[in-house]
Tab-separated table of C-alpha atoms in Angstrom:
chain	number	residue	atom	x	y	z
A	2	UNK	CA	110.309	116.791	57.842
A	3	UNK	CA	113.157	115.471	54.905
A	4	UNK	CA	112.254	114.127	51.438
A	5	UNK	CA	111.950	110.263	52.673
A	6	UNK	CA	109.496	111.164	55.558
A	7	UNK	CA	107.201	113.003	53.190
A	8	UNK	CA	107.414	110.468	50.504
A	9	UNK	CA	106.816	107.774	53.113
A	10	UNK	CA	103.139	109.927	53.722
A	11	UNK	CA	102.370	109.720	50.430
A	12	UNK	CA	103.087	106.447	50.043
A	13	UNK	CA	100.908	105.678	53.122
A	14	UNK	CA	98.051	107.549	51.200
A	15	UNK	CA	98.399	106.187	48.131
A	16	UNK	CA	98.333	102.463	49.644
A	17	UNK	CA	94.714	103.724	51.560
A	18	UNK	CA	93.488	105.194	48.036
A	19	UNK	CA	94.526	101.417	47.009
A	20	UNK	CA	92.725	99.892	50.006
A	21	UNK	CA	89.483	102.249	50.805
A	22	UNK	CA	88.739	103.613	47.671
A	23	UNK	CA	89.674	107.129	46.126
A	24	UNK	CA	87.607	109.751	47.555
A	25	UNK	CA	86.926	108.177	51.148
A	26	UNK	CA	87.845	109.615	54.713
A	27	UNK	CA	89.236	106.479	55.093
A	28	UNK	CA	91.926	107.031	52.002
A	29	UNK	CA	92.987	109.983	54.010
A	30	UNK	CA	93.551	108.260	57.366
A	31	UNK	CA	90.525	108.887	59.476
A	32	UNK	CA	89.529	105.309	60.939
A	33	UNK	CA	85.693	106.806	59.824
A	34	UNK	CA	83.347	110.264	58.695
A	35	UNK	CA	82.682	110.203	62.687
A	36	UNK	CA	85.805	110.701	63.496
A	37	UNK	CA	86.562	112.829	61.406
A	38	UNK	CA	83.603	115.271	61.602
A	39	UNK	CA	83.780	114.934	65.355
A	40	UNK	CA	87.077	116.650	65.001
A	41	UNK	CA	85.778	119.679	63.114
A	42	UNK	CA	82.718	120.332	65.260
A	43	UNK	CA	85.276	121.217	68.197
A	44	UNK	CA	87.841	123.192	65.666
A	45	UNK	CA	84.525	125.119	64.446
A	46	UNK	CA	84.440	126.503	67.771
A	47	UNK	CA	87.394	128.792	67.520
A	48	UNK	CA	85.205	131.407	66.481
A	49	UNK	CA	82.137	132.668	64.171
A	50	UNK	CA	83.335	132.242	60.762
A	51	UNK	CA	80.823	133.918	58.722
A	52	UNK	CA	82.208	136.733	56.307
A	53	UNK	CA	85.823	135.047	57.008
A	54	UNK	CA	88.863	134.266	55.241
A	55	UNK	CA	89.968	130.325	56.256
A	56	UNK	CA	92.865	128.109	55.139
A	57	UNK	CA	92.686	124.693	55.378
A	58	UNK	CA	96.538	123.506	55.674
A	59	UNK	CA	95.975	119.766	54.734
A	60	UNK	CA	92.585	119.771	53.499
A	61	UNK	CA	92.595	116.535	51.800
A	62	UNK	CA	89.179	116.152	49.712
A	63	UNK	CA	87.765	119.669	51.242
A	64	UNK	CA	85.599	117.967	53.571
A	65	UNK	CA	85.622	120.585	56.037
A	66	UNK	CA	84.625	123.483	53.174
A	67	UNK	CA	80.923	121.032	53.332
A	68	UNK	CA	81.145	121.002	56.901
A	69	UNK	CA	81.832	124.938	57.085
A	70	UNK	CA	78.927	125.357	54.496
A	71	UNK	CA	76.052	123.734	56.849
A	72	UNK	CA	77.213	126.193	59.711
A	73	UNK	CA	78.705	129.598	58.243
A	74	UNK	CA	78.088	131.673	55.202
A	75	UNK	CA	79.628	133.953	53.566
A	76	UNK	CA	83.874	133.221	53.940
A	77	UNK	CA	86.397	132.830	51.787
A	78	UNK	CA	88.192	129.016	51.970
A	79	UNK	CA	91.344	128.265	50.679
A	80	UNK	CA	92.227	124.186	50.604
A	81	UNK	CA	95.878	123.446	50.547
A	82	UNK	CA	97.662	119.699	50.929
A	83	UNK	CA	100.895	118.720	49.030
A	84	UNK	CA	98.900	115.120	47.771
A	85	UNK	CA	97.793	116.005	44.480
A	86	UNK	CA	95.154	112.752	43.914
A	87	UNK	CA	93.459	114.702	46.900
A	88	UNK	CA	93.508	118.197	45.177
A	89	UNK	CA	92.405	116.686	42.161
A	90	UNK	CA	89.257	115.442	43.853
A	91	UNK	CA	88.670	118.908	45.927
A	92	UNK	CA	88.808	120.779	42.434
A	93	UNK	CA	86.250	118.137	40.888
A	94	UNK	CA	83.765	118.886	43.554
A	95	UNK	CA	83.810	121.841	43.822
A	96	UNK	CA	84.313	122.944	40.473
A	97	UNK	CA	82.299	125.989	39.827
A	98	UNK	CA	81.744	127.429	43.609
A	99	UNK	CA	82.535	130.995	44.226
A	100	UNK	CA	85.376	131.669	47.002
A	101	UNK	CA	86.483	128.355	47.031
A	102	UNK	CA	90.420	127.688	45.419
A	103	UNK	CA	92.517	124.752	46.218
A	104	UNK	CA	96.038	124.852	46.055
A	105	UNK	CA	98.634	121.455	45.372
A	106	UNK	CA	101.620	122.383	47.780
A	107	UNK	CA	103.153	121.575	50.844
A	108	UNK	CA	102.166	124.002	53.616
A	109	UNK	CA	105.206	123.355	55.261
A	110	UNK	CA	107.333	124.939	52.912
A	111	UNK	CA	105.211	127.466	50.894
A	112	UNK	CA	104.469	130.882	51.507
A	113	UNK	CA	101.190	130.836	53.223
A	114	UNK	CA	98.623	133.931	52.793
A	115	UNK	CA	97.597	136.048	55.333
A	116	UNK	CA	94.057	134.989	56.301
A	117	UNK	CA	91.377	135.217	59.536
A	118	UNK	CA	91.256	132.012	60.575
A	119	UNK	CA	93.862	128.847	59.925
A	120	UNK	CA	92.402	125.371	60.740
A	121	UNK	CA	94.878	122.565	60.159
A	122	UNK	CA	93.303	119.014	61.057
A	123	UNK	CA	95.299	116.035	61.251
A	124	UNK	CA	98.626	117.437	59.454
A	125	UNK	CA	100.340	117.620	62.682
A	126	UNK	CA	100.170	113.982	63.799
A	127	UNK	CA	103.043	112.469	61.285
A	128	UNK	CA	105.972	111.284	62.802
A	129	UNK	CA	109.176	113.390	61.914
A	130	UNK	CA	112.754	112.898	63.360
A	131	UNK	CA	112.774	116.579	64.429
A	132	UNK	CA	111.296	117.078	67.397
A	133	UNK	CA	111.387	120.961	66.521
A	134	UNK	CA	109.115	120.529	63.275
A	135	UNK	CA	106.212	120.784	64.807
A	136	UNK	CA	107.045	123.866	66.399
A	137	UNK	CA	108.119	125.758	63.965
A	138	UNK	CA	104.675	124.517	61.864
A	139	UNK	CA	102.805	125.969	64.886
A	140	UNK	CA	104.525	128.621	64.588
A	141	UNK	CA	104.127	129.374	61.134
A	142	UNK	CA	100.166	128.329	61.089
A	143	UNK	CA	100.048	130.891	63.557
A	144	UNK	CA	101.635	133.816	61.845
A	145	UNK	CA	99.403	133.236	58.994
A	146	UNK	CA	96.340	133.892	61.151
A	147	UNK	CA	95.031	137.390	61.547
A	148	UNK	CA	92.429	136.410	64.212
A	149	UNK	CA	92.922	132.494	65.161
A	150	UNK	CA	94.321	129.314	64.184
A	151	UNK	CA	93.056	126.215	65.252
A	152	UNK	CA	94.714	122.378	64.928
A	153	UNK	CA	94.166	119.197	66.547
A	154	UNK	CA	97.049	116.527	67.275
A	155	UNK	CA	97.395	113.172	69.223
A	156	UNK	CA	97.733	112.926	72.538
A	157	UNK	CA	100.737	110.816	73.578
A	158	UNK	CA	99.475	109.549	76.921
A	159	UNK	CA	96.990	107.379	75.198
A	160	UNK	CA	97.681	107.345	71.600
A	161	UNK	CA	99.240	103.834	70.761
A	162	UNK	CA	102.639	103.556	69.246
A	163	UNK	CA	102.438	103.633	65.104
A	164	UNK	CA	105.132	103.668	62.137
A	165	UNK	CA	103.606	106.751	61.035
A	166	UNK	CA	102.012	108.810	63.241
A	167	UNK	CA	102.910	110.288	66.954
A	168	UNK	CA	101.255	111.297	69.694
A	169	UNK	CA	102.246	114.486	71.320
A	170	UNK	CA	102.757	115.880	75.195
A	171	UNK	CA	99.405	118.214	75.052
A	172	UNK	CA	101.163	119.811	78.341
A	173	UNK	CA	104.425	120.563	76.430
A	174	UNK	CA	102.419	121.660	72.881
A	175	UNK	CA	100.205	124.176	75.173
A	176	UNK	CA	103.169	125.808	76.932
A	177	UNK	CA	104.931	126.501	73.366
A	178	UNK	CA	101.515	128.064	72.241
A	179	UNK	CA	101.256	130.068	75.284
A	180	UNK	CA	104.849	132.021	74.602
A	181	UNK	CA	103.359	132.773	71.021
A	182	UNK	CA	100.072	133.638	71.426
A	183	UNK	CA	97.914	135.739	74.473
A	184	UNK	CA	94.996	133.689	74.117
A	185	UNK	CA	95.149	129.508	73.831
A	186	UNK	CA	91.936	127.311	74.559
A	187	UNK	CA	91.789	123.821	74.576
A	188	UNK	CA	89.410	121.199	74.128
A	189	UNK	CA	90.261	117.401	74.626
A	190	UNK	CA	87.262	115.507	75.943
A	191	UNK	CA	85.856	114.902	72.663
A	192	UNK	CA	87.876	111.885	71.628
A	193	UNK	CA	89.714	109.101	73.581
A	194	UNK	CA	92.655	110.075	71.530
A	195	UNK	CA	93.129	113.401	70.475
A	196	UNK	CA	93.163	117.299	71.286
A	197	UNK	CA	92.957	120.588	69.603
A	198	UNK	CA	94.411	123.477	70.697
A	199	UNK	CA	93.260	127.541	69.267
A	200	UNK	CA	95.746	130.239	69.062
A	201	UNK	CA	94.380	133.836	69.239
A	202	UNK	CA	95.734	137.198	68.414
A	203	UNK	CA	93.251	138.832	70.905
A	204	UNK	CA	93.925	138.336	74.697
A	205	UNK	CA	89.954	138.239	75.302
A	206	UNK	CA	90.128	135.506	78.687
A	207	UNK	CA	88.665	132.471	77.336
A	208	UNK	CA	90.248	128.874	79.258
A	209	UNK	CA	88.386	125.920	77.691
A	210	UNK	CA	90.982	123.790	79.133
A	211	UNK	CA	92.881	124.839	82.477
């Protein structure tokens, strides 16, 4: 992803901060908290994530550290995303909290730590010119996770065409993940529009999604 495309996402932010208010899913492209939370209920599934270590590549407003707290105890969460009106936020609420650090920086070029579990929700569905971007961000999601990572992206047989983001072959993306990783699951009957596939280190048989 070059210079213009990324400025041209944080324009796109900063004109939803402008429309929906700062501090609302909405301002960071979810048409709503259902959609939204919908999609971390099925990325929570990857695994138990109690007594973890998590990054959150693209965490926005650290909505999903809440939505982790009201299920698991005890982990470690690191919040990264390269808008810093959203890190801003994150460090406002959650000033104070033990284990909890967010980070201003853009996860696709920054060294990421090594961690248990990487969950990356929504970062994957901006439209980039290279076609091998998103590959190579799989890729390098991947290698930061010791046990899992999990993402979700659009699926291009019924996502509708946009200026900004893409839909992607889930057929295609699954067959990439399957050369890196022993162990991929996926789940895609949760929304009309949208799948998320988890990478594991361990082989363990586990098909969610033939």
């Amino acid at each position: 992803m070059d210079l213009i495309e990324k400025a041209t996402v944080m324009h796109y932010h900063r004109h939803r901060i402008a429309e929906f208010q700062h501090g609302t899913v909405e301002s960071l492209g979810w048409r709503g908290a259902h959609s939204q939370q919908v999609r971390y209920q099925v990325l929570a599934k990857v695994g138990n994530l109690s007594g973890k270590t998590i990054l959150d590549a693209g965490c926005g407003y650290g909505d999903l550290k809440a939505f982790l707290d009201r299920h698991f105890s005890g982990f470690d969460y690191i919040g990264i995303d390269q808008m810093p009106e959203f890190i801003a936020e994150a460090r406002k609420r959650y000033e104070g909290i033990e284990r909890t650090t967010f980070y201003q920086t853009d996860f696709s070029t920054a060294e990421l730590p090594q961690v248990d579990y990487v969950i990356a929700s929504g970062v994957l569905g901006y439209r980039c010119k290279d076609d091998s971007f998103y590959t190579a961000m799989i890729g390098k999601l991947y290698n930061s996770a010791r046990i899992a990572l999990a993402f979700n992206m659009l699926d291009k047989s019924r996502f509708p065409q946009h200026d900004l983001l893409v839909g992607h072959d889930r057929e295609e993306i699954l067959t990439l993940c399957r050369v890196l990783s022993p162990r991929v699951d996926c789940l895609n009957d949760y929304l009309e529009d949208d799948f998320t596939v988890m990478m594991y280190r361990d082989a363990v048989d586990s098909e969610l999604c033939a």
